Amino acid sequence: RDRDRDRDRDRDRGRDRDRYRDSGRPRYDENYRHETRSGRVDRSAANKDTEDGFERDLRTIFIAQVARKADERDLFAFFTECGKVTDVRIIKDTQTRRSKGIAYVEFESMESCPAAVAKSGQIICGFPCIVQPSQAEKNIAAKQAALVAAQQDQPSRVNVSNLHKDIGQDDLRDLFSPFGTVSHASIQRDAGEANSGVVTFKELDEAKKAVAHLNGFDLAGMKLVAELQAPVAPP
């Protein structure tokens, strides 16, 4: 009887393994560690914790505006054509465990990052994503900007227009957040075919980067218009 039970269990495991093999998708545990198709954990994912943090950042991309229904498998399948993916992590609310719409994807080689960044604006699970370069490069740029001009450290507004009617305030904040600290985002429900809004950044340089990247961006089938306002004086 015990031998029959063991045989049935092995048969069920084999079915699960074949199902993942046929789908072409990886398996994930609760810590998002990748496993091989044989079911064994890829130890390279665990070893990455001992690597230099700066070098690891250079191999990592940041994704914003991730569809709420997208999971780690969707992101892995989307970016794996750019190079070998070693880690996928979707950031979730600590209370609700719902996705915050942002994620990190780490590659085995930093040479894979430019191809991944080039996929910015493409559709994942029905919604266009925003892909940004490594956090290390963003940190360097932020430090240089702070040394060059102290006046950059002041709130700045971006006027946004031609927004799709389905885009909400949280969507607008998520769209602009990759470029800096968004202190306020609001939507104006206009009577026409599109809405407008205002996004306030903590620093002028962040607002400039957002305008440079997002003006003309195709969001839900409509060309976004982003224009910089004069800096807002601190209260």
mmCIF file of C-alpha atoms in Angstrom:
data_model
loop_
_atom_site.group_PDB
_atom_site.id
_atom_site.type_symbol
_atom_site.label_atom_id
_atom_site.label_comp_id
_atom_site.label_asym_id
_atom_site.label_seq_id
_atom_site.Cartn_x
_atom_site.Cartn_y
_atom_site.Cartn_z
ATOM 1 C CA ARG A 1 0.000 0.000 0.000
ATOM 2 C CA ASP A 2 2.866 2.375 0.851
ATOM 3 C CA ARG A 3 4.547 1.569 -2.451
ATOM 4 C CA ASP A 4 1.308 2.340 -4.325
ATOM 5 C CA ARG A 5 0.984 5.665 -2.529
ATOM 6 C CA ASP A 6 4.585 6.612 -3.354
ATOM 7 C CA ARG A 7 4.061 5.637 -6.974
ATOM 8 C CA ASP A 8 0.945 7.830 -7.224
ATOM 9 C CA ARG A 9 2.793 10.773 -5.666
ATOM 10 C CA ASP A 10 5.705 10.425 -8.105
ATOM 11 C CA ARG A 11 3.273 10.272 -11.011
ATOM 12 C CA ASP A 12 1.569 13.515 -9.889
ATOM 13 C CA ARG A 13 4.926 15.277 -9.560
ATOM 14 C CA GLY A 14 5.842 14.153 -13.045
ATOM 15 C CA ARG A 15 2.630 15.638 -14.412
ATOM 16 C CA ASP A 16 3.362 18.999 -12.773
ATOM 17 C CA ARG A 17 6.900 19.007 -14.130
ATOM 18 C CA ASP A 18 5.690 18.222 -17.653
ATOM 19 C CA ARG A 19 3.064 20.945 -17.423
ATOM 20 C CA TYR A 20 5.714 23.588 -16.652
ATOM 21 C CA ARG A 21 7.985 22.167 -19.366
ATOM 22 C CA ASP A 22 5.231 22.398 -21.970
ATOM 23 C CA SER A 23 4.315 25.948 -20.977
ATOM 24 C CA GLY A 24 7.922 27.102 -21.254
ATOM 25 C CA ARG A 25 7.595 29.066 -18.023
ATOM 26 C CA PRO A 26 9.805 28.914 -14.928
ATOM 27 C CA ARG A 27 8.649 28.028 -11.463
ATOM 28 C CA TYR A 28 8.856 30.355 -8.486
ATOM 29 C CA ASP A 29 8.834 29.829 -4.765
ATOM 30 C CA GLU A 30 7.463 32.362 -2.247
ATOM 31 C CA ASN A 31 10.778 34.265 -2.331
ATOM 32 C CA TYR A 32 10.663 34.480 -6.136
ATOM 33 C CA ARG A 33 13.678 32.184 -6.510
ATOM 34 C CA HIS A 34 13.879 30.603 -9.946
ATOM 35 C CA GLU A 35 13.916 26.842 -10.244
ATOM 36 C CA THR A 36 15.106 24.627 -13.054
ATOM 37 C CA ARG A 37 12.692 22.396 -14.908
ATOM 38 C CA SER A 38 13.973 19.475 -12.871
ATOM 39 C CA GLY A 39 12.594 21.249 -9.799
ATOM 40 C CA ARG A 40 15.974 22.070 -8.183
ATOM 41 C CA VAL A 41 16.638 25.607 -7.014
ATOM 42 C CA ASP A 42 19.046 27.641 -9.139
ATOM 43 C CA ARG A 43 21.768 28.440 -6.583
ATOM 44 C CA SER A 44 23.020 31.397 -8.635
ATOM 45 C CA ALA A 45 19.979 33.329 -7.377
ATOM 46 C CA ALA A 46 21.048 32.750 -3.769
ATOM 47 C CA ASN A 47 24.700 33.592 -4.461
ATOM 48 C CA LYS A 48 23.825 37.041 -5.815
ATOM 49 C CA ASP A 49 23.388 38.312 -2.248
ATOM 50 C CA THR A 50 27.158 38.149 -1.784
ATOM 51 C CA GLU A 51 27.939 40.250 -4.860
ATOM 52 C CA ASP A 52 28.843 43.887 -4.766
ATOM 53 C CA GLY A 53 25.679 45.990 -4.466
ATOM 54 C CA PHE A 54 26.699 48.536 -7.077
ATOM 55 C CA GLU A 55 27.483 45.869 -9.680
ATOM 56 C CA ARG A 56 24.173 44.183 -8.978
ATOM 57 C CA ASP A 57 22.318 47.455 -9.513
ATOM 58 C CA LEU A 58 23.929 47.758 -12.928
ATOM 59 C CA ARG A 59 22.318 44.449 -13.876
ATOM 60 C CA THR A 60 18.889 45.433 -12.553
ATOM 61 C CA ILE A 61 16.114 47.342 -14.307
ATOM 62 C CA PHE A 62 13.120 49.078 -12.760
ATOM 63 C CA ILE A 63 9.641 48.627 -14.211
ATOM 64 C CA ALA A 64 6.755 50.981 -13.466
ATOM 65 C CA GLN A 65 3.103 50.879 -14.453
ATOM 66 C CA VAL A 66 2.982 47.100 -14.136
ATOM 67 C CA ALA A 67 -0.552 45.787 -14.648
ATOM 68 C CA ARG A 68 -2.135 44.692 -11.366
ATOM 69 C CA LYS A 69 -2.914 41.246 -12.787
ATOM 70 C CA ALA A 70 0.671 40.651 -13.966
ATOM 71 C CA ASP A 71 2.773 38.231 -11.920
ATOM 72 C CA GLU A 72 6.458 37.241 -11.842
ATOM 73 C CA ARG A 73 5.999 34.680 -14.599
ATOM 74 C CA ASP A 74 4.601 37.335 -16.944
ATOM 75 C CA LEU A 75 7.589 39.627 -16.352
ATOM 76 C CA PHE A 76 10.055 36.760 -16.705
ATOM 77 C CA ALA A 77 8.544 35.728 -20.049
ATOM 78 C CA PHE A 78 8.483 39.363 -21.233
ATOM 79 C CA PHE A 79 12.153 40.122 -20.483
ATOM 80 C CA THR A 80 13.806 36.743 -20.998
ATOM 81 C CA GLU A 81 14.344 37.460 -24.704
ATOM 82 C CA CYS A 82 16.694 40.296 -23.644
ATOM 83 C CA GLY A 83 18.995 37.940 -21.736
ATOM 84 C CA LYS A 84 19.091 35.464 -18.876
ATOM 85 C CA VAL A 85 16.894 36.679 -16.017
ATOM 86 C CA THR A 86 18.117 35.720 -12.533
ATOM 87 C CA ASP A 87 15.501 37.404 -10.351
ATOM 88 C CA VAL A 88 12.036 38.980 -10.649
ATOM 89 C CA ARG A 89 10.414 40.862 -7.797
ATOM 90 C CA ILE A 90 7.066 42.671 -7.815
ATOM 91 C CA ILE A 91 6.713 45.186 -4.962
ATOM 92 C CA LYS A 92 3.551 44.587 -2.938
ATOM 93 C CA ASP A 93 1.695 46.421 -0.203
ATOM 94 C CA THR A 94 2.679 44.998 3.168
ATOM 95 C CA GLN A 95 -0.922 45.034 4.406
ATOM 96 C CA THR A 96 -3.028 44.000 1.399
ATOM 97 C CA ARG A 97 -0.302 42.060 -0.478
ATOM 98 C CA ARG A 98 -1.573 43.692 -3.667
ATOM 99 C CA SER A 99 0.890 44.783 -6.308
ATOM 100 C CA LYS A 100 1.980 48.429 -6.171
ATOM 101 C CA GLY A 101 2.505 48.415 -9.928
ATOM 102 C CA ILE A 102 6.308 48.477 -9.767
ATOM 103 C CA ALA A 103 8.885 45.712 -10.086
ATOM 104 C CA TYR A 104 12.596 44.914 -10.411
ATOM 105 C CA VAL A 105 14.138 42.472 -12.890
ATOM 106 C CA GLU A 106 17.745 41.380 -12.490
ATOM 107 C CA PHE A 107 19.778 39.936 -15.374
ATOM 108 C CA GLU A 108 22.837 37.738 -15.287
ATOM 109 C CA SER A 109 24.712 40.306 -17.393
ATOM 110 C CA MET A 110 24.454 44.093 -17.485
ATOM 111 C CA GLU A 111 24.689 43.900 -21.296
ATOM 112 C CA SER A 112 21.050 42.710 -21.266
ATOM 113 C CA CYS A 113 19.773 45.963 -19.726
ATOM 114 C CA PRO A 114 19.768 48.216 -22.843
ATOM 115 C CA ALA A 115 17.579 45.753 -24.736
ATOM 116 C CA ALA A 116 15.230 45.572 -21.746
ATOM 117 C CA VAL A 117 15.000 49.373 -21.440
ATOM 118 C CA ALA A 118 14.180 49.521 -25.167
ATOM 119 C CA LYS A 119 11.000 47.557 -24.429
ATOM 120 C CA SER A 120 9.589 50.500 -22.466
ATOM 121 C CA GLY A 121 6.084 51.308 -23.671
ATOM 122 C CA GLN A 122 5.309 47.771 -24.783
ATOM 123 C CA ILE A 123 2.284 45.943 -23.426
ATOM 124 C CA ILE A 124 2.355 43.562 -20.461
ATOM 125 C CA CYS A 125 -1.012 42.017 -19.603
ATOM 126 C CA GLY A 126 -2.889 44.730 -21.472
ATOM 127 C CA PHE A 127 -1.088 47.803 -20.082
ATOM 128 C CA PRO A 128 2.020 49.671 -21.335
ATOM 129 C CA CYS A 129 4.978 49.419 -18.982
ATOM 130 C CA ILE A 130 7.780 51.881 -18.269
ATOM 131 C CA VAL A 131 11.289 50.414 -18.086
ATOM 132 C CA GLN A 132 14.101 52.434 -16.530
ATOM 133 C CA PRO A 133 17.895 51.893 -16.350
ATOM 134 C CA SER A 134 19.667 50.701 -13.254
ATOM 135 C CA GLN A 135 19.182 52.345 -9.875
ATOM 136 C CA ALA A 136 22.948 52.853 -9.681
ATOM 137 C CA GLU A 137 22.946 55.123 -12.722
ATOM 138 C CA LYS A 138 19.967 57.053 -11.375
ATOM 139 C CA ASN A 139 21.728 57.563 -8.025
ATOM 140 C CA ILE A 140 24.869 58.895 -9.717
ATOM 141 C CA ALA A 141 22.844 61.314 -11.827
ATOM 142 C CA ALA A 142 20.940 62.534 -8.762
ATOM 143 C CA LYS A 143 24.134 63.205 -6.803
ATOM 144 C CA GLN A 144 25.691 65.116 -9.705
ATOM 145 C CA ALA A 145 22.550 67.220 -10.102
ATOM 146 C CA ALA A 146 22.581 68.090 -6.402
ATOM 147 C CA LEU A 147 26.208 69.282 -6.594
ATOM 148 C CA VAL A 148 25.676 71.365 -9.740
ATOM 149 C CA ALA A 149 22.624 73.374 -8.699
ATOM 150 C CA ALA A 150 21.119 73.795 -5.245
ATOM 151 C CA GLN A 151 18.079 75.462 -6.780
ATOM 152 C CA GLN A 152 17.040 72.121 -8.204
ATOM 153 C CA ASP A 153 15.917 71.117 -4.716
ATOM 154 C CA GLN A 154 12.504 72.732 -4.918
ATOM 155 C CA PRO A 155 9.003 71.558 -5.879
ATOM 156 C CA SER A 156 8.090 71.689 -9.571
ATOM 157 C CA ARG A 157 4.815 71.030 -11.335
ATOM 158 C CA VAL A 158 4.139 69.204 -14.575
ATOM 159 C CA ASN A 159 0.900 69.910 -16.434
ATOM 160 C CA VAL A 160 -0.474 66.753 -18.033
ATOM 161 C CA SER A 161 -3.178 66.706 -20.712
ATOM 162 C CA ASN A 162 -4.800 64.374 -23.239
ATOM 163 C CA LEU A 163 -5.233 61.724 -20.541
ATOM 164 C CA HIS A 164 -7.447 58.741 -21.299
ATOM 165 C CA LYS A 165 -10.693 58.801 -19.317
ATOM 166 C CA ASP A 166 -9.850 55.484 -17.663
ATOM 167 C CA ILE A 167 -6.592 56.804 -16.150
ATOM 168 C CA GLY A 168 -7.002 57.543 -12.448
ATOM 169 C CA GLN A 169 -4.999 59.531 -9.915
ATOM 170 C CA ASP A 170 -3.062 56.471 -8.717
ATOM 171 C CA ASP A 171 -2.237 55.539 -12.325
ATOM 172 C CA LEU A 172 -0.909 59.061 -12.926
ATOM 173 C CA ARG A 173 1.278 58.909 -9.801
ATOM 174 C CA ASP A 174 2.635 55.473 -10.768
ATOM 175 C CA LEU A 175 3.417 56.732 -14.269
ATOM 176 C CA PHE A 176 5.560 59.649 -13.024
ATOM 177 C CA SER A 177 7.050 58.109 -9.865
ATOM 178 C CA PRO A 178 10.030 56.411 -11.619
ATOM 179 C CA PHE A 179 11.493 59.848 -12.355
ATOM 180 C CA GLY A 180 11.558 61.132 -8.780
ATOM 181 C CA THR A 181 9.579 61.862 -5.633
ATOM 182 C CA VAL A 182 5.986 62.752 -6.491
ATOM 183 C CA SER A 183 4.518 64.822 -3.662
ATOM 184 C CA HIS A 184 1.108 65.313 -5.300
ATOM 185 C CA ALA A 185 -0.837 64.072 -8.323
ATOM 186 C CA SER A 186 -4.360 65.063 -9.297
ATOM 187 C CA ILE A 187 -6.782 64.472 -12.166
ATOM 188 C CA GLN A 188 -9.095 67.086 -13.617
ATOM 189 C CA ARG A 189 -12.232 65.468 -15.049
ATOM 190 C CA ASP A 190 -12.770 67.486 -18.213
ATOM 191 C CA ALA A 191 -15.904 67.516 -20.335
ATOM 192 C CA GLY A 192 -14.188 66.552 -23.596
ATOM 193 C CA GLU A 193 -12.759 63.240 -24.785
ATOM 194 C CA ALA A 194 -9.694 63.504 -22.515
ATOM 195 C CA ASN A 195 -8.840 64.571 -18.985
ATOM 196 C CA SER A 196 -5.964 66.673 -17.648
ATOM 197 C CA GLY A 197 -3.905 66.604 -14.494
ATOM 198 C CA VAL A 198 -1.054 68.058 -12.454
ATOM 199 C CA VAL A 199 1.948 66.210 -11.001
ATOM 200 C CA THR A 200 4.203 67.889 -8.426
ATOM 201 C CA PHE A 201 7.781 66.683 -7.977
ATOM 202 C CA LYS A 202 10.061 67.406 -5.058
ATOM 203 C CA GLU A 203 12.831 68.659 -7.367
ATOM 204 C CA LEU A 204 12.955 70.549 -10.646
ATOM 205 C CA ASP A 205 15.391 68.105 -12.210
ATOM 206 C CA GLU A 206 12.969 65.235 -11.590
ATOM 207 C CA ALA A 207 10.167 67.126 -13.306
ATOM 208 C CA LYS A 208 12.416 67.865 -16.295
ATOM 209 C CA LYS A 209 13.300 64.193 -16.673
ATOM 210 C CA ALA A 210 9.645 63.206 -16.495
ATOM 211 C CA VAL A 211 8.695 65.693 -19.216
ATOM 212 C CA ALA A 212 11.598 64.581 -21.427
ATOM 213 C CA HIS A 213 10.570 60.927 -21.202
ATOM 214 C CA LEU A 214 6.784 61.108 -21.070
ATOM 215 C CA ASN A 215 5.798 63.977 -23.364
ATOM 216 C CA GLY A 216 4.317 62.226 -26.399
ATOM 217 C CA PHE A 217 4.204 58.870 -24.596
ATOM 218 C CA ASP A 218 1.475 56.542 -25.908
ATOM 219 C CA LEU A 219 -0.696 55.834 -22.873
ATOM 220 C CA ALA A 220 -3.775 53.657 -23.413
ATOM 221 C CA GLY A 221 -3.838 54.618 -27.090
ATOM 222 C CA MET A 222 -3.537 58.392 -26.541
ATOM 223 C CA LYS A 223 -0.482 60.652 -26.894
ATOM 224 C CA LEU A 224 0.295 62.138 -23.489
ATOM 225 C CA VAL A 225 1.142 65.856 -23.309
ATOM 226 C CA ALA A 226 3.489 66.803 -20.443
ATOM 227 C CA GLU A 227 4.637 70.419 -19.943
ATOM 228 C CA LEU A 228 6.830 71.909 -17.218
ATOM 229 C CA GLN A 229 5.537 74.743 -15.066
ATOM 230 C CA ALA A 230 7.686 77.306 -13.312
ATOM 231 C CA PRO A 231 9.122 76.049 -9.976
ATOM 232 C CA VAL A 232 6.758 76.257 -7.022
ATOM 233 C CA ALA A 233 8.085 78.244 -4.068
ATOM 234 C CA PRO A 234 8.355 76.164 -0.890
ATOM 235 C CA PRO A 235 5.618 76.846 1.696
#
